[in-house]
CSV table of C-alpha atoms in Angstrom, one decimal:
chain,number,residue,atom,x,y,z
A,645,UNK,CA,-64.6,-26.4,-44.2
A,646,UNK,CA,-61.6,-24.0,-44.6
A,647,UNK,CA,-60.9,-24.2,-40.8
A,648,UNK,CA,-61.0,-28.0,-41.0
A,649,UNK,CA,-58.7,-28.3,-44.3
A,650,UNK,CA,-55.2,-29.1,-43.1
A,651,UNK,CA,-55.9,-28.4,-39.4
A,652,UNK,CA,-54.1,-25.9,-37.6
A,653,UNK,CA,-51.8,-25.1,-40.6
A,654,UNK,CA,-51.3,-21.4,-41.2
A,655,UNK,CA,-54.1,-19.7,-43.4
A,656,UNK,CA,-51.4,-18.7,-46.0
A,657,UNK,CA,-50.3,-22.4,-46.3
A,658,UNK,CA,-53.8,-23.6,-46.7
A,659,UNK,CA,-54.6,-21.0,-49.4
A,660,UNK,CA,-51.3,-21.9,-51.3
A,661,UNK,CA,-52.1,-25.6,-51.2
A,662,UNK,CA,-55.6,-24.9,-52.6
A,663,UNK,CA,-54.1,-22.5,-55.3
A,664,UNK,CA,-51.7,-25.5,-56.3
A,665,UNK,CA,-54.6,-27.9,-56.7
A,666,UNK,CA,-56.6,-25.4,-58.8
A,667,UNK,CA,-53.7,-24.1,-61.0
A,668,UNK,CA,-52.2,-27.6,-61.6
A,669,UNK,CA,-55.4,-28.4,-63.7
A,670,UNK,CA,-54.9,-25.2,-65.7
A,671,UNK,CA,-51.2,-26.0,-66.2
A,672,UNK,CA,-51.9,-29.5,-67.4
A,673,UNK,CA,-54.2,-28.4,-70.3
A,674,UNK,CA,-52.1,-25.3,-71.2
A,675,UNK,CA,-48.4,-26.2,-70.5
A,676,UNK,CA,-48.5,-29.9,-71.2
A,677,UNK,CA,-47.7,-33.0,-69.1
A,678,UNK,CA,-43.9,-32.7,-68.9
A,679,UNK,CA,-43.9,-29.0,-67.6
A,680,UNK,CA,-46.8,-29.8,-65.2
A,681,UNK,CA,-45.0,-32.7,-63.9
A,682,UNK,CA,-41.8,-30.4,-63.1
A,683,UNK,CA,-44.2,-28.1,-61.3
A,684,UNK,CA,-45.7,-30.9,-59.3
A,685,UNK,CA,-42.0,-31.8,-58.1
A,686,UNK,CA,-41.5,-28.2,-57.0
A,687,UNK,CA,-44.7,-28.2,-55.2
A,688,UNK,CA,-44.0,-31.5,-53.4
A,689,UNK,CA,-40.5,-30.2,-52.3
A,690,UNK,CA,-42.4,-27.1,-50.9
A,691,UNK,CA,-44.6,-29.3,-48.7
A,692,UNK,CA,-41.5,-31.0,-47.5
A,693,UNK,CA,-40.0,-27.6,-46.6
A,694,UNK,CA,-43.2,-26.8,-44.6
A,695,UNK,CA,-43.0,-30.1,-42.6
A,696,UNK,CA,-43.2,-28.3,-39.3
A,697,UNK,CA,-46.2,-26.3,-40.4
A,698,UNK,CA,-48.2,-29.3,-41.7
A,699,UNK,CA,-47.1,-33.0,-41.9
A,700,UNK,CA,-46.5,-33.7,-45.7
A,701,UNK,CA,-48.5,-36.8,-45.7
A,702,UNK,CA,-51.5,-34.7,-46.1
A,703,UNK,CA,-50.3,-31.8,-48.3
A,704,UNK,CA,-48.0,-34.0,-50.4
A,705,UNK,CA,-50.5,-36.7,-50.6
A,706,UNK,CA,-53.2,-34.5,-52.1
A,707,UNK,CA,-50.7,-33.5,-54.8
A,708,UNK,CA,-49.9,-37.3,-55.4
A,709,UNK,CA,-53.7,-38.1,-55.8
A,710,UNK,CA,-54.0,-35.1,-58.3
A,711,UNK,CA,-50.9,-36.6,-60.2
A,712,UNK,CA,-52.7,-39.9,-60.5
A,713,UNK,CA,-56.1,-38.2,-61.4
A,714,UNK,CA,-54.5,-36.2,-64.2
A,715,UNK,CA,-52.8,-39.5,-65.5
A,716,UNK,CA,-49.2,-38.1,-65.1
A,717,UNK,CA,-48.6,-41.6,-63.7
A,718,UNK,CA,-50.6,-44.7,-63.1
A,719,UNK,CA,-51.4,-46.7,-60.0
A,720,UNK,CA,-49.6,-49.6,-61.6
A,721,UNK,CA,-46.5,-47.8,-61.9
A,722,UNK,CA,-46.7,-46.2,-58.3
A,723,UNK,CA,-47.3,-49.8,-57.1
A,724,UNK,CA,-44.1,-51.0,-59.0
A,725,UNK,CA,-42.0,-48.3,-57.3
A,726,UNK,CA,-43.4,-49.5,-53.9
A,727,UNK,CA,-42.4,-53.1,-54.9
A,728,UNK,CA,-39.1,-52.0,-55.9
A,729,UNK,CA,-38.5,-50.4,-52.3
A,730,UNK,CA,-40.5,-53.0,-50.3
A,731,UNK,CA,-37.4,-53.6,-48.2
A,732,UNK,CA,-37.3,-50.0,-47.3
A,733,UNK,CA,-41.0,-49.9,-46.3
A,734,UNK,CA,-40.6,-53.0,-44.1
A,735,UNK,CA,-37.5,-51.6,-42.6
A,736,UNK,CA,-39.5,-48.6,-41.5
A,737,UNK,CA,-42.5,-50.6,-40.1
A,738,UNK,CA,-40.5,-53.2,-38.2
A,739,UNK,CA,-36.9,-51.9,-37.5
A,740,UNK,CA,-37.9,-48.7,-36.0
A,741,UNK,CA,-40.4,-50.5,-33.8
A,742,UNK,CA,-37.6,-52.9,-32.8
A,743,UNK,CA,-35.4,-50.0,-31.9
A,744,UNK,CA,-38.2,-48.6,-29.8
A,745,UNK,CA,-37.9,-51.5,-27.3
A,746,UNK,CA,-34.2,-50.9,-27.1
A,747,UNK,CA,-34.6,-47.3,-25.8
A,748,UNK,CA,-33.7,-48.1,-22.2
A,749,UNK,CA,-30.4,-49.5,-23.2
A,750,UNK,CA,-29.6,-46.8,-25.6
A,751,UNK,CA,-30.5,-44.2,-23.0
A,752,UNK,CA,-28.4,-46.1,-20.4
A,753,UNK,CA,-25.3,-46.0,-22.6
A,754,UNK,CA,-25.7,-42.6,-24.2
A,755,UNK,CA,-26.6,-40.7,-21.1
A,756,UNK,CA,-23.2,-41.7,-19.9
A,757,UNK,CA,-21.5,-40.6,-23.1
A,758,UNK,CA,-23.3,-37.3,-23.1
A,759,UNK,CA,-22.4,-36.3,-19.6
A,760,UNK,CA,-18.9,-37.9,-19.1
A,761,UNK,CA,-17.3,-36.7,-22.5
A,762,UNK,CA,-16.9,-33.1,-21.9
A,763,UNK,CA,-15.3,-32.0,-25.3
A,764,UNK,CA,-17.9,-31.3,-27.9
A,765,UNK,CA,-15.4,-31.9,-30.7
A,766,UNK,CA,-14.7,-35.5,-29.4
A,767,UNK,CA,-18.3,-36.1,-28.9
A,768,UNK,CA,-19.2,-34.8,-32.5
A,769,UNK,CA,-16.4,-37.0,-34.0
A,770,UNK,CA,-17.7,-39.9,-32.0
A,771,UNK,CA,-21.2,-39.5,-33.5
A,772,UNK,CA,-20.0,-39.0,-37.1
A,773,UNK,CA,-17.5,-42.0,-36.9
A,774,UNK,CA,-19.8,-44.4,-35.1
A,775,UNK,CA,-22.8,-43.4,-37.6
A,776,UNK,CA,-20.5,-43.9,-40.6
A,777,UNK,CA,-19.1,-47.2,-39.3
A,778,UNK,CA,-22.6,-48.7,-38.5
A,779,UNK,CA,-24.1,-47.5,-41.9
A,780,UNK,CA,-21.2,-49.2,-43.7
A,781,UNK,CA,-22.4,-52.6,-42.3
A,782,UNK,CA,-26.0,-52.0,-41.4
A,783,UNK,CA,-28.0,-49.3,-43.3
A,784,UNK,CA,-28.5,-45.5,-42.8
A,785,UNK,CA,-32.2,-45.5,-41.9
A,786,UNK,CA,-31.7,-48.0,-39.1
A,787,UNK,CA,-28.7,-46.0,-37.7
A,788,UNK,CA,-30.8,-42.8,-38.1
A,789,UNK,CA,-33.6,-44.5,-36.1
A,790,UNK,CA,-31.1,-45.1,-33.3
A,791,UNK,CA,-29.8,-41.6,-33.4
A,792,UNK,CA,-33.4,-40.2,-33.1
A,793,UNK,CA,-34.3,-42.6,-30.3
A,794,UNK,CA,-31.2,-41.5,-28.3
A,795,UNK,CA,-31.9,-37.8,-28.9
A,796,UNK,CA,-35.5,-38.1,-28.1
A,797,UNK,CA,-34.7,-40.0,-24.9
A,798,UNK,CA,-32.1,-37.6,-23.8
A,799,UNK,CA,-34.5,-34.7,-24.4
A,800,UNK,CA,-37.1,-36.6,-22.4
A,801,UNK,CA,-34.8,-36.7,-19.6
A,802,UNK,CA,-34.3,-33.0,-19.8
A,803,UNK,CA,-38.0,-32.3,-20.0
A,804,UNK,CA,-38.9,-34.7,-17.0
A,805,UNK,CA,-36.5,-32.7,-14.7
A,806,UNK,CA,-37.7,-29.3,-16.2
A,807,UNK,CA,-41.3,-30.3,-15.5
A,808,UNK,CA,-40.5,-31.4,-11.9
A,809,UNK,CA,-40.0,-29.6,-8.6
A,810,UNK,CA,-36.7,-31.3,-8.0
A,811,UNK,CA,-33.2,-29.8,-7.1
A,812,UNK,CA,-30.9,-32.6,-8.4
A,813,UNK,CA,-27.7,-30.4,-8.2
A,814,UNK,CA,-28.5,-29.2,-4.5
A,815,UNK,CA,-28.0,-25.6,-5.6
A,816,UNK,CA,-31.0,-24.3,-3.7
A,817,UNK,CA,-32.6,-23.2,-6.9
A,818,UNK,CA,-35.3,-25.4,-8.5
A,819,UNK,CA,-34.0,-27.2,-11.5
A,820,UNK,CA,-36.9,-26.1,-13.8
A,821,UNK,CA,-35.6,-22.5,-13.3
A,822,UNK,CA,-32.1,-23.3,-14.0
A,823,UNK,CA,-33.1,-25.3,-17.1
A,824,UNK,CA,-35.4,-22.6,-18.7
A,825,UNK,CA,-34.8,-19.7,-21.2
A,826,UNK,CA,-31.3,-19.7,-22.8
A,827,UNK,CA,-30.2,-22.9,-21.1
A,828,UNK,CA,-33.1,-24.8,-22.9
A,829,UNK,CA,-32.3,-23.1,-26.3
A,830,UNK,CA,-28.5,-24.0,-25.9
A,831,UNK,CA,-29.5,-27.6,-25.0
A,832,UNK,CA,-31.6,-27.8,-28.1
A,833,UNK,CA,-28.8,-26.3,-30.2
A,834,UNK,CA,-26.4,-28.8,-28.7
A,835,UNK,CA,-28.7,-31.8,-29.7
A,836,UNK,CA,-29.4,-30.4,-33.0
A,837,UNK,CA,-25.8,-30.1,-34.1
A,838,UNK,CA,-25.0,-33.6,-32.7
A,839,UNK,CA,-27.9,-35.3,-34.7
A,840,UNK,CA,-26.9,-33.6,-37.9
A,841,UNK,CA,-23.3,-34.7,-37.5
A,842,UNK,CA,-24.8,-38.3,-36.9
A,843,UNK,CA,-27.0,-38.3,-40.0
A,844,UNK,CA,-24.2,-37.0,-42.2
A,845,UNK,CA,-22.2,-39.8,-40.8
A,846,UNK,CA,-24.6,-42.2,-42.1
A,847,UNK,CA,-24.0,-40.9,-45.6
A,848,UNK,CA,-20.3,-41.0,-45.3
A,849,UNK,CA,-20.4,-44.7,-44.3
A,850,UNK,CA,-23.3,-45.6,-46.5
A,851,UNK,CA,-21.4,-44.6,-49.7
A,852,UNK,CA,-18.5,-47.0,-48.9
A,853,UNK,CA,-19.9,-50.6,-49.0
A,854,UNK,CA,-22.4,-52.8,-51.0
A,855,UNK,CA,-25.0,-52.8,-48.3
A,856,UNK,CA,-24.7,-49.2,-47.0
A,857,UNK,CA,-27.6,-47.7,-49.2
A,858,UNK,CA,-30.3,-49.5,-51.2
A,859,UNK,CA,-28.9,-48.3,-54.5
A,860,UNK,CA,-25.5,-49.6,-53.7
A,861,UNK,CA,-26.9,-53.1,-53.7
A,862,UNK,CA,-28.5,-52.5,-56.9
A,863,UNK,CA,-25.5,-51.1,-58.6
A,864,UNK,CA,-23.2,-54.0,-57.3
A,865,UNK,CA,-25.8,-56.5,-58.7
A,866,UNK,CA,-25.8,-54.8,-62.1
A,867,UNK,CA,-22.1,-54.8,-62.2
A,868,UNK,CA,-21.4,-58.2,-60.7
A,869,UNK,CA,-19.3,-56.9,-57.8
A,870,UNK,CA,-19.1,-58.5,-54.4
A,871,UNK,CA,-18.7,-56.8,-50.9
A,872,UNK,CA,-15.0,-56.7,-51.1
A,873,UNK,CA,-14.7,-55.5,-54.8
A,874,UNK,CA,-17.4,-52.9,-54.5
A,875,UNK,CA,-15.6,-51.4,-51.4
A,876,UNK,CA,-12.2,-51.4,-53.3
A,877,UNK,CA,-13.7,-49.9,-56.4
A,878,UNK,CA,-15.3,-46.9,-54.3
A,879,UNK,CA,-12.4,-46.6,-51.8
A,880,UNK,CA,-10.1,-44.2,-54.0
A,881,UNK,CA,-13.2,-41.7,-53.8
A,882,UNK,CA,-15.0,-42.7,-50.5
A,883,UNK,CA,-12.1,-42.9,-48.0
A,884,UNK,CA,-10.7,-39.4,-48.9
A,885,UNK,CA,-14.3,-38.1,-48.5
A,886,UNK,CA,-14.7,-39.9,-45.1
A,887,UNK,CA,-11.4,-38.2,-43.9
A,888,UNK,CA,-12.6,-34.7,-45.2
A,889,UNK,CA,-16.0,-35.2,-43.6
A,890,UNK,CA,-14.3,-35.8,-40.1
A,891,UNK,CA,-12.0,-32.7,-40.6
A,892,UNK,CA,-15.3,-30.8,-41.6
A,893,UNK,CA,-16.8,-31.9,-38.2
A,894,UNK,CA,-13.8,-30.4,-36.2
A,895,UNK,CA,-13.7,-27.2,-38.3
A,896,UNK,CA,-17.5,-26.6,-37.7
A,897,UNK,CA,-17.3,-27.3,-34.0
A,898,UNK,CA,-14.2,-25.0,-33.5
A,899,UNK,CA,-15.5,-22.2,-35.7
A,900,UNK,CA,-19.3,-22.4,-34.5
A,901,UNK,CA,-20.4,-21.8,-38.1
A,902,UNK,CA,-23.6,-22.9,-39.7
A,903,UNK,CA,-25.4,-23.6,-36.3
A,904,UNK,CA,-22.7,-25.8,-35.0
A,905,UNK,CA,-20.6,-25.6,-31.8
A,906,UNK,CA,-23.1,-25.4,-29.1
A,907,UNK,CA,-22.0,-27.0,-25.8
A,908,UNK,CA,-24.1,-28.9,-23.4
A,909,UNK,CA,-24.9,-26.2,-20.7
A,910,UNK,CA,-22.6,-27.1,-17.6
A,911,UNK,CA,-25.8,-26.6,-15.2
A,912,UNK,CA,-27.7,-29.2,-17.4
A,913,UNK,CA,-24.8,-31.5,-17.4
A,914,UNK,CA,-24.5,-31.6,-13.7
A,915,UNK,CA,-28.4,-32.0,-13.1
A,916,UNK,CA,-28.7,-34.7,-15.7
A,917,UNK,CA,-25.8,-36.7,-14.3
A,918,UNK,CA,-27.1,-36.6,-10.9
A,919,UNK,CA,-30.5,-37.7,-12.2
A,920,UNK,CA,-29.2,-40.5,-14.1
A,921,UNK,CA,-27.0,-41.6,-11.2
A,922,UNK,CA,-30.1,-41.6,-9.0
A,923,UNK,CA,-32.2,-43.6,-11.6
A,924,UNK,CA,-29.3,-46.1,-11.8
A,925,UNK,CA,-29.5,-46.6,-8.0
A,926,UNK,CA,-33.2,-47.0,-8.1
A,927,UNK,CA,-33.0,-49.7,-10.8
A,928,UNK,CA,-34.6,-52.8,-9.9
A,929,UNK,CA,-33.6,-56.6,-10.7
A,930,UNK,CA,-36.2,-56.5,-13.5
A,931,UNK,CA,-34.9,-53.3,-15.0
A,932,UNK,CA,-31.3,-54.9,-15.0
A,933,UNK,CA,-32.6,-58.0,-16.5
A,934,UNK,CA,-34.5,-56.1,-19.3
A,935,UNK,CA,-31.2,-54.2,-20.1
A,936,UNK,CA,-29.4,-57.6,-20.5
A,937,UNK,CA,-32.2,-58.8,-22.8
A,938,UNK,CA,-31.9,-55.6,-25.0
A,939,UNK,CA,-28.1,-56.0,-25.0
A,940,UNK,CA,-28.3,-59.6,-26.2
A,941,UNK,CA,-30.8,-58.5,-28.9
A,942,UNK,CA,-28.6,-55.7,-29.9
A,943,UNK,CA,-25.6,-58.0,-30.5
A,944,UNK,CA,-27.9,-60.6,-32.4
A,945,UNK,CA,-29.1,-57.5,-34.6
A,946,UNK,CA,-25.7,-56.5,-35.6
A,947,UNK,CA,-24.6,-60.1,-36.4
A,948,UNK,CA,-27.9,-60.6,-38.5
A,949,UNK,CA,-27.5,-57.3,-40.3
A,950,UNK,CA,-23.7,-57.8,-41.0
A,951,UNK,CA,-24.3,-61.4,-42.3
A,952,UNK,CA,-27.5,-60.3,-44.1
A,953,UNK,CA,-29.3,-63.5,-43.2
A,954,UNK,CA,-32.7,-61.8,-44.3
A,955,UNK,CA,-33.9,-58.5,-45.4
A,956,UNK,CA,-33.7,-55.7,-42.9
A,957,UNK,CA,-37.4,-55.5,-42.2
A,958,UNK,CA,-37.7,-59.1,-41.4
A,959,UNK,CA,-34.7,-58.9,-39.0
A,960,UNK,CA,-36.5,-55.9,-37.4
A,961,UNK,CA,-39.6,-58.1,-36.8
A,962,UNK,CA,-37.5,-60.8,-35.4
A,963,UNK,CA,-35.9,-58.1,-33.0
A,964,UNK,CA,-39.4,-57.2,-31.8
A,965,UNK,CA,-40.4,-60.6,-31.1
A,966,UNK,CA,-37.2,-61.6,-29.2
A,967,UNK,CA,-37.2,-58.5,-27.0
A,968,UNK,CA,-41.1,-58.5,-26.2
A,969,UNK,CA,-41.1,-62.4,-25.6
A,970,UNK,CA,-38.3,-62.3,-23.1
A,971,UNK,CA,-39.3,-59.0,-21.5
A,972,UNK,CA,-42.9,-60.1,-21.0
A,973,UNK,CA,-44.5,-57.3,-23.2
A,974,UNK,CA,-47.5,-59.3,-24.7
A,975,UNK,CA,-50.5,-56.9,-24.4
A,976,UNK,CA,-51.5,-55.3,-27.9
A,977,UNK,CA,-51.6,-51.7,-26.5
A,978,UNK,CA,-48.0,-51.8,-25.4
A,979,UNK,CA,-47.0,-53.2,-28.8
A,980,UNK,CA,-48.9,-50.5,-30.7
A,981,UNK,CA,-46.9,-47.7,-29.2
A,982,UNK,CA,-43.6,-48.9,-31.0
A,983,UNK,CA,-45.3,-48.5,-34.4
A,984,UNK,CA,-46.5,-45.0,-33.9
A,985,UNK,CA,-43.3,-43.2,-34.7
A,986,UNK,CA,-42.6,-44.9,-38.1
A,987,UNK,CA,-46.0,-45.4,-39.7
A,988,UNK,CA,-46.8,-41.8,-40.6
A,989,UNK,CA,-43.4,-41.6,-42.4
A,990,UNK,CA,-44.0,-44.8,-44.1
A,991,UNK,CA,-47.3,-43.3,-45.4
A,992,UNK,CA,-45.2,-40.4,-46.7
A,993,UNK,CA,-42.6,-42.5,-48.3
A,994,UNK,CA,-45.3,-44.3,-50.3
A,995,UNK,CA,-46.7,-40.9,-51.4
A,996,UNK,CA,-43.2,-40.0,-52.4
A,997,UNK,CA,-43.1,-43.1,-54.5
A,998,UNK,CA,-46.1,-41.8,-56.5
A,999,UNK,CA,-44.1,-38.7,-57.4
A,1000,UNK,CA,-41.1,-40.9,-58.3
A,1001,UNK,CA,-43.4,-43.0,-60.6
A,1002,UNK,CA,-44.5,-39.7,-62.1
A,1003,UNK,CA,-40.8,-38.7,-62.9
A,1004,UNK,CA,-40.5,-42.2,-64.5
A,1005,UNK,CA,-43.6,-42.1,-66.6
A,1006,UNK,CA,-42.8,-38.7,-67.8
A,1007,UNK,CA,-39.2,-39.5,-68.6
A,1008,UNK,CA,-38.1,-36.2,-66.9
A,1009,UNK,CA,-34.5,-37.4,-66.6
A,1010,UNK,CA,-34.1,-39.0,-69.9
A,1011,UNK,CA,-32.8,-35.8,-71.7
A,1012,UNK,CA,-30.1,-35.3,-69.1
A,1013,UNK,CA,-28.9,-39.1,-69.5
A,1014,UNK,CA,-28.9,-38.7,-73.3
A,1015,UNK,CA,-27.0,-35.4,-73.3
A,1016,UNK,CA,-24.4,-36.9,-70.7
A,1017,UNK,CA,-23.8,-40.1,-73.0
A,1018,UNK,CA,-23.2,-37.9,-75.9
A,1019,UNK,CA,-20.2,-36.2,-74.4
A,1020,UNK,CA,-16.6,-37.2,-74.7
A,1021,UNK,CA,-15.9,-40.4,-72.6
A,1022,UNK,CA,-13.2,-38.6,-70.7
A,1023,UNK,CA,-15.9,-36.1,-69.4
A,1024,UNK,CA,-18.7,-38.5,-68.9
A,1025,UNK,CA,-17.8,-39.7,-65.2
A,1026,UNK,CA,-17.7,-36.1,-63.9
A,1027,UNK,CA,-20.9,-35.1,-65.9
A,1028,UNK,CA,-22.7,-38.3,-64.5
A,1029,UNK,CA,-21.5,-37.4,-60.9
A,1030,UNK,CA,-22.9,-33.9,-61.2
A,1031,UNK,CA,-26.1,-34.8,-62.8
A,1032,UNK,CA,-26.8,-37.5,-60.2
A,1033,UNK,CA,-26.0,-35.2,-57.5
A,1034,UNK,CA,-28.2,-32.4,-58.6
A,1035,UNK,CA,-31.1,-34.7,-59.3
A,1036,UNK,CA,-30.9,-36.6,-56.1
A,1037,UNK,CA,-31.1,-33.2,-54.3
A,1038,UNK,CA,-34.6,-32.6,-55.8
A,1039,UNK,CA,-35.7,-36.2,-56.1
A,1040,UNK,CA,-34.6,-39.4,-54.4
A,1041,UNK,CA,-31.1,-40.8,-54.5
A,1042,UNK,CA,-32.3,-44.4,-54.8
A,1043,UNK,CA,-34.7,-43.6,-57.7
A,1044,UNK,CA,-31.9,-41.6,-59.5
A,1045,UNK,CA,-29.4,-44.3,-59.2
A,1046,UNK,CA,-32.0,-46.9,-60.4
A,1047,UNK,CA,-32.8,-44.9,-63.4
A,1048,UNK,CA,-29.1,-44.2,-64.3
A,1049,UNK,CA,-27.6,-47.6,-63.8
A,1050,UNK,CA,-30.5,-49.2,-65.7
A,1051,UNK,CA,-29.9,-46.8,-68.6
A,1052,UNK,CA,-26.1,-47.5,-68.5
A,1053,UNK,CA,-26.9,-51.3,-68.5
A,1054,UNK,CA,-29.0,-50.8,-71.6
A,1055,UNK,CA,-26.1,-48.8,-73.4
A,1056,UNK,CA,-23.1,-51.0,-72.3
A,1057,UNK,CA,-24.8,-54.4,-72.4
A,1058,UNK,CA,-27.2,-53.8,-75.2
A,1059,UNK,CA,-28.9,-56.9,-77.0
A,1060,UNK,CA,-26.8,-58.1,-79.8
A,1061,UNK,CA,-23.4,-57.0,-78.4
A,1062,UNK,CA,-20.7,-59.6,-78.4
A,1063,UNK,CA,-18.8,-60.5,-75.2
A,1064,UNK,CA,-15.7,-59.0,-76.8
A,1065,UNK,CA,-17.5,-55.8,-77.4
A,1066,UNK,CA,-19.0,-55.7,-73.8
A,1067,UNK,CA,-15.5,-56.3,-72.4
A,1068,UNK,CA,-14.0,-53.6,-74.6
A,1069,UNK,CA,-16.3,-50.8,-72.9
A,1070,UNK,CA,-16.3,-52.4,-69.5
A,1071,UNK,CA,-13.7,-49.9,-68.1
A,1072,UNK,CA,-15.8,-47.0,-69.0
A,1073,UNK,CA,-19.0,-48.7,-67.8
A,1074,UNK,CA,-17.3,-49.2,-64.4
A,1075,UNK,CA,-16.1,-45.6,-64.2
A,1076,UNK,CA,-19.7,-44.4,-64.8
A,1077,UNK,CA,-21.2,-46.8,-62.2
A,1078,UNK,CA,-18.9,-45.4,-59.7
A,1079,UNK,CA,-19.8,-41.9,-60.6
A,1080,UNK,CA,-23.5,-42.9,-60.2
A,1081,UNK,CA,-22.9,-44.4,-56.8
A,1082,UNK,CA,-21.0,-41.6,-55.3
A,1083,UNK,CA,-23.0,-38.9,-57.2
A,1084,UNK,CA,-26.3,-40.1,-55.6
A,1085,UNK,CA,-24.8,-40.8,-52.1
A,1086,UNK,CA,-22.7,-37.6,-51.5
A,1087,UNK,CA,-24.2,-34.4,-52.8
A,1088,UNK,CA,-27.7,-35.6,-51.9
A,1089,UNK,CA,-27.0,-34.6,-48.3
A,1090,UNK,CA,-27.9,-31.1,-49.4
A,1091,UNK,CA,-31.6,-31.5,-48.9
A,1092,UNK,CA,-33.9,-33.8,-46.7
A,1093,UNK,CA,-35.6,-35.0,-49.8
A,1094,UNK,CA,-32.3,-36.4,-51.2
A,1095,UNK,CA,-31.8,-39.1,-48.7
A,1096,UNK,CA,-34.5,-41.2,-46.8
A,1097,UNK,CA,-32.5,-40.9,-43.6
A,1098,UNK,CA,-32.6,-37.1,-43.7
A,1099,UNK,CA,-36.4,-37.1,-44.6
A,1100,UNK,CA,-37.1,-39.5,-41.7
A,1101,UNK,CA,-35.2,-37.1,-39.2
A,1102,UNK,CA,-37.1,-34.0,-40.6
A,1103,UNK,CA,-40.6,-35.7,-40.2
A,1104,UNK,CA,-39.7,-37.5,-36.9
A,1105,UNK,CA,-40.9,-36.7,-33.4
A,1106,UNK,CA,-37.5,-35.2,-32.7
A,1107,UNK,CA,-37.4,-32.2,-35.1
A,1108,UNK,CA,-40.1,-30.1,-33.4
A,1109,UNK,CA,-38.5,-30.7,-30.2
A,1110,UNK,CA,-35.2,-29.4,-31.2
A,1111,UNK,CA,-36.5,-26.7,-33.7
A,1112,UNK,CA,-35.1,-28.6,-36.8
A,1113,UNK,CA,-36.8,-27.2,-39.9
A,1114,UNK,CA,-36.3,-28.1,-43.6
A,1115,UNK,CA,-34.3,-24.8,-44.2
A,1116,UNK,CA,-32.2,-25.3,-40.9
A,1117,UNK,CA,-31.3,-28.8,-42.1
A,1118,UNK,CA,-30.3,-27.3,-45.5
A,1119,UNK,CA,-28.2,-24.6,-43.8
A,1120,UNK,CA,-26.5,-27.2,-41.5
A,1121,UNK,CA,-25.9,-29.7,-44.3
A,1122,UNK,CA,-24.4,-27.0,-46.6
A,1123,UNK,CA,-20.8,-27.0,-45.4
A,1124,UNK,CA,-20.7,-30.9,-45.7
A,1125,UNK,CA,-22.4,-30.7,-49.1
A,1126,UNK,CA,-19.7,-28.5,-50.4
A,1127,UNK,CA,-16.8,-30.6,-48.8
A,1128,UNK,CA,-18.3,-34.1,-49.7
A,1129,UNK,CA,-19.5,-33.1,-53.0
A,1130,UNK,CA,-16.2,-31.2,-53.9
A,1131,UNK,CA,-13.9,-34.0,-52.7
A,1132,UNK,CA,-16.1,-36.5,-54.4
A,1133,UNK,CA,-16.0,-34.6,-57.8
A,1134,UNK,CA,-12.0,-34.2,-57.4
A,1135,UNK,CA,-11.8,-38.0,-56.8
A,1136,UNK,CA,-13.9,-38.7,-60.0
A,1137,UNK,CA,-11.7,-36.4,-62.1
A,1138,UNK,CA,-8.2,-37.6,-60.8
A,1139,UNK,CA,-8.6,-40.9,-59.0
A,1140,UNK,CA,-10.6,-43.1,-61.6
């Protein structure tokens, strides 16, 4: 039974999980519900940190089931959290699958970008800027799915050459020998730094607009802001942060600090370029037709997302239908492969919502909100920004923003308040709403559990390929956390 429990995970991890499950019952009866709930949060974050040892769906899922069994939350509240985030669930199920069918087009474009642009600084800036721009109009999870597809595809090309007996650079040495050892590690480091620049870019762009992150939409709805108004309200803080983020990218690539700066090995560049050129020459009329279908689908996707003609998940389903119908992919087995990547993470996200429901039912964040609102009004925006930032690092930024903006609405638009009274406190209300939005979006890049896009990357098929662990993500995100969080705080203090 012990051998089967959590599969091939290390014995110390299995023992630790069993100890958690036993001790939690003792904590519940001796320390009370609130302290036990905080312990559950710490344990759940531990399971996320051990994602490469054991996928967190099982280890975190057992903790979530125990939280329900101990009545720290209820299935009803968990279902309510899932309903609140149904768009995110549908996005993961359908949009990621839709991107799967676009992989050949993404690989065709990005293999050229990777091999033709020789400056790593320019390439890194390109990744950050494109990710930020797309996230401002689409959403961070979709952009992250594209980044993961590109990186997995590029690694796949490397692995395919590495596993063959070819000599694409005509050096007289088999490519698999040239691409082994240090060259392979450098290639992994190169991909790791690019993908981290990219996901940070999704946070930089996502904070700027009404549609960039799920909580932005909620905040704009509570405040009655439209797309332009939201952008203008956030701009004094978000635009300097974006500029600082781009400067940080250049600094990290130049100094090679925190795991950045690795170049694409020249031998790998030459071999991959020759391989992709050969694949282009071998391309059939059917292959070219499929690329055209994918390009048209990509254009339709961008238009549909920018105009928000439907929820992102439904647009993703439409993307699957259009691509598969016109490319002739009609058998169930071929369709099933597209869903393999995202469904385990979707399951994990639902488990995460159980933990979020527990935080809600135990009112773990209420004392912090009450304390912040009791402070001097001039200090409140900075306190809200920091409180939202710290809580988003350990919880989930969408949940934290939802709790805070709803609490603020209850205070500043309380029942019985006259329109004149509401208008009198509107300015302070808006400042705190801006602090909530920027606080949940910027410092939350510190940990993978802070943002869904980061968690998606950590638990994706790409992470083990490029040796991207929880702690490595925290280390690589650290300089961005300091710069983005710091510039954001200065903006709150001096620009509001």
